[in-house]
């Protein structure tokens, strides 16, 4: 008898290896959707593929004996964070092979509504640096960005995961977007 996702997440968060094995086939398509959405922010021709990103993120997620996921939204937030970290590592490795390059800041709207060209490497890194700064100054607002933008969760799902109202998430999303826009629009220097 197949267990539901919530039960599997609870069991996996307590370190039950079998639950994690049963969970992957159930959540794989949604993880692949999250990976594809994150990959859309990169320039075409990247060597990183959504399938590899899902696999590497999954390995990162289940490496912890007791990951402590508190439900679906928390799990997908953790998955989005793992994928983001893997993409940033990938972009940094590729950038290390190149020389020079500018440091232009891309407006957040351009990052959020990315053109088919994708973000240049330096802009992906600028967005990551800005998110780290946001996280240092406003941790919950950074989690809202991560869960909504990178994890594809709805405001309702984020509110449930963070134990706040949907209105709070709406306000924090607006604040975070404006804050990031300001940081990313500032002239490099």
PDB file of C-alpha atoms in Angstrom:
ATOM      1  CA  UNK A   1       0.000   0.000   0.000  1.00  0.00           C
ATOM      2  CA  UNK A   2       1.519   3.298  -1.084  1.00  0.00           C
ATOM      3  CA  UNK A   3       1.906   5.939   1.596  1.00  0.00           C
ATOM      4  CA  UNK A   4       0.948   9.525   0.842  1.00  0.00           C
ATOM      5  CA  UNK A   5       3.555  12.241   0.295  1.00  0.00           C
ATOM      6  CA  UNK A   6       2.982  13.861   3.672  1.00  0.00           C
ATOM      7  CA  UNK A   7       3.563  10.613   5.526  1.00  0.00           C
ATOM      8  CA  UNK A   8       6.613   9.804   3.407  1.00  0.00           C
ATOM      9  CA  UNK A   9       8.060  13.260   4.088  1.00  0.00           C
ATOM     10  CA  UNK A  10       7.515  12.829   7.820  1.00  0.00           C
ATOM     11  CA  UNK A  11       9.113   9.380   7.777  1.00  0.00           C
ATOM     12  CA  UNK A  12      12.024  10.536   5.608  1.00  0.00           C
ATOM     13  CA  UNK A  13      12.583  13.550   7.854  1.00  0.00           C
ATOM     14  CA  UNK A  14      13.049  11.125  10.743  1.00  0.00           C
ATOM     15  CA  UNK A  15      15.752   9.363   8.765  1.00  0.00           C
ATOM     16  CA  UNK A  16      13.823   6.378   7.360  1.00  0.00           C
ATOM     17  CA  UNK A  17      15.801   5.476   4.235  1.00  0.00           C
ATOM     18  CA  UNK A  18      12.958   3.417   2.744  1.00  0.00           C
ATOM     19  CA  UNK A  19      10.610   6.413   2.936  1.00  0.00           C
ATOM     20  CA  UNK A  20      13.121   8.526   0.995  1.00  0.00           C
ATOM     21  CA  UNK A  21      13.367   5.792  -1.648  1.00  0.00           C
ATOM     22  CA  UNK A  22       9.564   5.698  -1.997  1.00  0.00           C
ATOM     23  CA  UNK A  23       9.354   9.496  -2.047  1.00  0.00           C
ATOM     24  CA  UNK A  24      11.599  10.201  -5.040  1.00  0.00           C
ATOM     25  CA  UNK A  25       9.393   8.635  -7.749  1.00  0.00           C
ATOM     26  CA  UNK A  26       6.370  10.464  -6.346  1.00  0.00           C
ATOM     27  CA  UNK A  27       7.971  13.932  -6.256  1.00  0.00           C
ATOM     28  CA  UNK A  28      10.330  13.522  -9.217  1.00  0.00           C
ATOM     29  CA  UNK A  29       8.117  15.271 -11.796  1.00  0.00           C
ATOM     30  CA  UNK A  30       7.594  18.263  -9.541  1.00  0.00           C
ATOM     31  CA  UNK A  31      11.325  18.428  -8.719  1.00  0.00           C
ATOM     32  CA  UNK A  32      12.058  18.288 -12.443  1.00  0.00           C
ATOM     33  CA  UNK A  33       9.634  21.195 -12.991  1.00  0.00           C
ATOM     34  CA  UNK A  34      11.412  23.219 -10.283  1.00  0.00           C
ATOM     35  CA  UNK A  35      14.791  22.351 -11.862  1.00  0.00           C
ATOM     36  CA  UNK A  36      13.622  23.345 -15.336  1.00  0.00           C
ATOM     37  CA  UNK A  37      12.287  26.649 -13.989  1.00  0.00           C
ATOM     38  CA  UNK A  38      15.619  27.394 -12.350  1.00  0.00           C
ATOM     39  CA  UNK A  39      17.550  26.355 -15.455  1.00  0.00           C
ATOM     40  CA  UNK A  40      15.480  28.807 -17.506  1.00  0.00           C
ATOM     41  CA  UNK A  41      17.421  31.594 -15.791  1.00  0.00           C
ATOM     42  CA  UNK A  42      20.671  30.459 -17.375  1.00  0.00           C
ATOM     43  CA  UNK A  43      21.884  31.150 -20.863  1.00  0.00           C
ATOM     44  CA  UNK A  44      21.086  28.507 -23.455  1.00  0.00           C
ATOM     45  CA  UNK A  45      23.831  25.969 -24.012  1.00  0.00           C
ATOM     46  CA  UNK A  46      24.595  25.323 -20.352  1.00  0.00           C
ATOM     47  CA  UNK A  47      26.040  21.901 -19.728  1.00  0.00           C
ATOM     48  CA  UNK A  48      23.972  21.393 -16.583  1.00  0.00           C
ATOM     49  CA  UNK A  49      20.740  19.506 -17.332  1.00  0.00           C
ATOM     50  CA  UNK A  50      17.508  19.470 -15.256  1.00  0.00           C
ATOM     51  CA  UNK A  51      17.748  15.696 -14.732  1.00  0.00           C
ATOM     52  CA  UNK A  52      21.284  16.007 -13.344  1.00  0.00           C
ATOM     53  CA  UNK A  53      20.205  18.966 -11.210  1.00  0.00           C
ATOM     54  CA  UNK A  54      17.323  16.936  -9.716  1.00  0.00           C
ATOM     55  CA  UNK A  55      19.649  14.002  -9.026  1.00  0.00           C
ATOM     56  CA  UNK A  56      22.347  16.137  -7.391  1.00  0.00           C
ATOM     57  CA  UNK A  57      19.780  18.076  -5.352  1.00  0.00           C
ATOM     58  CA  UNK A  58      18.147  14.831  -4.225  1.00  0.00           C
ATOM     59  CA  UNK A  59      21.515  13.475  -3.094  1.00  0.00           C
ATOM     60  CA  UNK A  60      22.138  16.698  -1.195  1.00  0.00           C
ATOM     61  CA  UNK A  61      18.690  16.519   0.424  1.00  0.00           C
ATOM     62  CA  UNK A  62      18.901  12.915   1.589  1.00  0.00           C
ATOM     63  CA  UNK A  63      22.559  13.076   2.654  1.00  0.00           C
ATOM     64  CA  UNK A  64      21.385  14.377   6.024  1.00  0.00           C
ATOM     65  CA  UNK A  65      20.283  11.460   8.207  1.00  0.00           C
ATOM     66  CA  UNK A  66      17.348  13.438   9.598  1.00  0.00           C
ATOM     67  CA  UNK A  67      16.568  16.353   7.275  1.00  0.00           C
ATOM     68  CA  UNK A  68      13.636  17.552   9.400  1.00  0.00           C
ATOM     69  CA  UNK A  69      11.214  18.481   6.630  1.00  0.00           C
ATOM     70  CA  UNK A  70       7.980  19.778   8.105  1.00  0.00           C
ATOM     71  CA  UNK A  71       5.681  19.141   5.188  1.00  0.00           C
ATOM     72  CA  UNK A  72       5.474  19.494   1.444  1.00  0.00           C
ATOM     73  CA  UNK A  73       6.225  23.234   1.235  1.00  0.00           C
ATOM     74  CA  UNK A  74       9.262  22.911   3.502  1.00  0.00           C
ATOM     75  CA  UNK A  75      10.565  19.977   1.445  1.00  0.00           C
ATOM     76  CA  UNK A  76      10.194  21.834  -1.860  1.00  0.00           C
ATOM     77  CA  UNK A  77      11.749  24.932  -0.294  1.00  0.00           C
ATOM     78  CA  UNK A  78      14.737  22.813   0.760  1.00  0.00           C
ATOM     79  CA  UNK A  79      14.878  21.295  -2.734  1.00  0.00           C
ATOM     80  CA  UNK A  80      14.798  24.747  -4.337  1.00  0.00           C
ATOM     81  CA  UNK A  81      17.614  25.911  -2.043  1.00  0.00           C
ATOM     82  CA  UNK A  82      19.703  22.837  -2.880  1.00  0.00           C
ATOM     83  CA  UNK A  83      19.157  23.401  -6.615  1.00  0.00           C
ATOM     84  CA  UNK A  84      20.016  27.084  -6.322  1.00  0.00           C
ATOM     85  CA  UNK A  85      23.268  26.238  -4.530  1.00  0.00           C
ATOM     86  CA  UNK A  86      24.158  23.666  -7.189  1.00  0.00           C
ATOM     87  CA  UNK A  87      23.434  26.116 -10.028  1.00  0.00           C
ATOM     88  CA  UNK A  88      25.524  28.838  -8.373  1.00  0.00           C
ATOM     89  CA  UNK A  89      28.389  26.375  -7.916  1.00  0.00           C
ATOM     90  CA  UNK A  90      28.065  25.392 -11.590  1.00  0.00           C
ATOM     91  CA  UNK A  91      28.037  29.032 -12.734  1.00  0.00           C
ATOM     92  CA  UNK A  92      31.062  29.838 -10.558  1.00  0.00           C
ATOM     93  CA  UNK A  93      33.009  26.891 -11.979  1.00  0.00           C
ATOM     94  CA  UNK A  94      32.223  28.028 -15.530  1.00  0.00           C
ATOM     95  CA  UNK A  95      33.114  31.632 -14.696  1.00  0.00           C
ATOM     96  CA  UNK A  96      36.440  30.512 -13.257  1.00  0.00           C
ATOM     97  CA  UNK A  97      37.362  29.257 -16.730  1.00  0.00           C
ATOM     98  CA  UNK A  98      36.737  32.634 -18.320  1.00  0.00           C
ATOM     99  CA  UNK A  99      38.760  35.804 -18.059  1.00  0.00           C
ATOM    100  CA  UNK A 100      37.469  39.252 -17.278  1.00  0.00           C
ATOM    101  CA  UNK A 101      33.828  40.085 -17.606  1.00  0.00           C
ATOM    102  CA  UNK A 102      31.920  43.072 -16.355  1.00  0.00           C
ATOM    103  CA  UNK A 103      30.024  43.406 -13.139  1.00  0.00           C
ATOM    104  CA  UNK A 104      26.747  44.908 -14.383  1.00  0.00           C
ATOM    105  CA  UNK A 105      23.786  44.672 -12.056  1.00  0.00           C
ATOM    106  CA  UNK A 106      20.626  43.326 -13.666  1.00  0.00           C
ATOM    107  CA  UNK A 107      17.302  44.713 -12.464  1.00  0.00           C
ATOM    108  CA  UNK A 108      15.305  42.139 -10.519  1.00  0.00           C
ATOM    109  CA  UNK A 109      12.409  42.357 -12.940  1.00  0.00           C
ATOM    110  CA  UNK A 110      14.766  41.380 -15.730  1.00  0.00           C
ATOM    111  CA  UNK A 111      15.983  38.478 -13.609  1.00  0.00           C
ATOM    112  CA  UNK A 112      12.437  37.425 -12.732  1.00  0.00           C
ATOM    113  CA  UNK A 113      11.052  37.876 -16.231  1.00  0.00           C
ATOM    114  CA  UNK A 114      14.082  36.555 -18.014  1.00  0.00           C
ATOM    115  CA  UNK A 115      14.376  36.836 -21.763  1.00  0.00           C
ATOM    116  CA  UNK A 116      15.111  33.792 -23.862  1.00  0.00           C
ATOM    117  CA  UNK A 117      18.805  34.724 -23.766  1.00  0.00           C
ATOM    118  CA  UNK A 118      19.087  33.918 -20.054  1.00  0.00           C
ATOM    119  CA  UNK A 119      21.133  35.807 -17.501  1.00  0.00           C
ATOM    120  CA  UNK A 120      24.823  36.342 -18.088  1.00  0.00           C
ATOM    121  CA  UNK A 121      27.074  34.532 -15.617  1.00  0.00           C
ATOM    122  CA  UNK A 122      27.969  37.695 -13.724  1.00  0.00           C
ATOM    123  CA  UNK A 123      24.293  38.545 -13.277  1.00  0.00           C
ATOM    124  CA  UNK A 124      23.491  35.083 -11.889  1.00  0.00           C
ATOM    125  CA  UNK A 125      26.278  35.631  -9.377  1.00  0.00           C
ATOM    126  CA  UNK A 126      25.043  39.177  -8.635  1.00  0.00           C
ATOM    127  CA  UNK A 127      21.542  37.842  -7.923  1.00  0.00           C
ATOM    128  CA  UNK A 128      23.049  35.194  -5.631  1.00  0.00           C
ATOM    129  CA  UNK A 129      25.125  37.794  -3.762  1.00  0.00           C
ATOM    130  CA  UNK A 130      22.075  40.034  -3.347  1.00  0.00           C
ATOM    131  CA  UNK A 131      20.010  37.095  -2.039  1.00  0.00           C
ATOM    132  CA  UNK A 132      22.741  36.292   0.485  1.00  0.00           C
ATOM    133  CA  UNK A 133      22.716  39.914   1.655  1.00  0.00           C
ATOM    134  CA  UNK A 134      18.912  39.847   1.901  1.00  0.00           C
ATOM    135  CA  UNK A 135      19.148  36.631   3.901  1.00  0.00           C
ATOM    136  CA  UNK A 136      21.616  38.223   6.322  1.00  0.00           C
ATOM    137  CA  UNK A 137      19.386  41.260   6.859  1.00  0.00           C
ATOM    138  CA  UNK A 138      15.904  39.754   6.434  1.00  0.00           C
ATOM    139  CA  UNK A 139      16.029  35.942   6.708  1.00  0.00           C
ATOM    140  CA  UNK A 140      12.312  35.238   6.339  1.00  0.00           C
ATOM    141  CA  UNK A 141      11.960  37.551   3.353  1.00  0.00           C
ATOM    142  CA  UNK A 142      14.853  35.707   1.693  1.00  0.00           C
ATOM    143  CA  UNK A 143      13.077  32.401   2.350  1.00  0.00           C
ATOM    144  CA  UNK A 144       9.940  33.825   0.716  1.00  0.00           C
ATOM    145  CA  UNK A 145      11.971  34.672  -2.410  1.00  0.00           C
ATOM    146  CA  UNK A 146      13.592  31.269  -2.406  1.00  0.00           C
ATOM    147  CA  UNK A 147      10.328  29.377  -1.974  1.00  0.00           C
ATOM    148  CA  UNK A 148       8.331  31.468  -4.438  1.00  0.00           C
ATOM    149  CA  UNK A 149      10.806  32.265  -7.159  1.00  0.00           C
ATOM    150  CA  UNK A 150      13.129  29.297  -7.033  1.00  0.00           C
ATOM    151  CA  UNK A 151      10.747  26.719  -5.556  1.00  0.00           C
ATOM    152  CA  UNK A 152       7.637  27.698  -7.468  1.00  0.00           C
ATOM    153  CA  UNK A 153       5.457  27.564  -4.361  1.00  0.00           C
ATOM    154  CA  UNK A 154       2.291  29.627  -4.099  1.00  0.00           C
ATOM    155  CA  UNK A 155       1.871  32.356  -1.502  1.00  0.00           C
ATOM    156  CA  UNK A 156      -0.555  30.094   0.352  1.00  0.00           C
ATOM    157  CA  UNK A 157       1.959  27.231   0.464  1.00  0.00           C
ATOM    158  CA  UNK A 158       4.713  29.555   1.672  1.00  0.00           C
ATOM    159  CA  UNK A 159       2.437  31.012   4.349  1.00  0.00           C
ATOM    160  CA  UNK A 160       1.612  27.529   5.566  1.00  0.00           C
ATOM    161  CA  UNK A 161       5.272  26.472   5.583  1.00  0.00           C
ATOM    162  CA  UNK A 162       6.359  29.581   7.484  1.00  0.00           C
ATOM    163  CA  UNK A 163       3.362  29.693   9.813  1.00  0.00           C
ATOM    164  CA  UNK A 164       2.191  33.170   8.813  1.00  0.00           C
ATOM    165  CA  UNK A 165      -0.738  34.634   6.896  1.00  0.00           C
ATOM    166  CA  UNK A 166      -0.896  34.929   3.126  1.00  0.00           C
ATOM    167  CA  UNK A 167      -1.081  38.729   3.507  1.00  0.00           C
ATOM    168  CA  UNK A 168       2.241  38.641   5.371  1.00  0.00           C
ATOM    169  CA  UNK A 169       3.796  36.676   2.512  1.00  0.00           C
ATOM    170  CA  UNK A 170       2.388  39.148  -0.028  1.00  0.00           C
ATOM    171  CA  UNK A 171       3.934  42.068   1.904  1.00  0.00           C
ATOM    172  CA  UNK A 172       7.273  40.294   2.339  1.00  0.00           C
ATOM    173  CA  UNK A 173       7.371  39.340  -1.355  1.00  0.00           C
ATOM    174  CA  UNK A 174       6.773  42.992  -2.371  1.00  0.00           C
ATOM    175  CA  UNK A 175       9.429  44.183   0.083  1.00  0.00           C
ATOM    176  CA  UNK A 176      11.964  41.574  -1.050  1.00  0.00           C
ATOM    177  CA  UNK A 177      11.431  42.375  -4.735  1.00  0.00           C
ATOM    178  CA  UNK A 178      11.892  46.103  -4.118  1.00  0.00           C
ATOM    179  CA  UNK A 179      14.927  45.506  -1.885  1.00  0.00           C
ATOM    180  CA  UNK A 180      16.575  43.214  -4.444  1.00  0.00           C
ATOM    181  CA  UNK A 181      15.710  45.549  -7.306  1.00  0.00           C
ATOM    182  CA  UNK A 182      17.436  48.400  -5.492  1.00  0.00           C
ATOM    183  CA  UNK A 183      20.582  46.314  -4.859  1.00  0.00           C
ATOM    184  CA  UNK A 184      20.730  44.883  -8.370  1.00  0.00           C
ATOM    185  CA  UNK A 185      20.053  48.226 -10.069  1.00  0.00           C
ATOM    186  CA  UNK A 186      22.845  50.019  -8.228  1.00  0.00           C
ATOM    187  CA  UNK A 187      25.825  50.866 -10.421  1.00  0.00           C
ATOM    188  CA  UNK A 188      28.709  48.430 -10.045  1.00  0.00           C
ATOM    189  CA  UNK A 189      31.671  49.873  -8.275  1.00  0.00           C
TER     190      UNK A 189
END
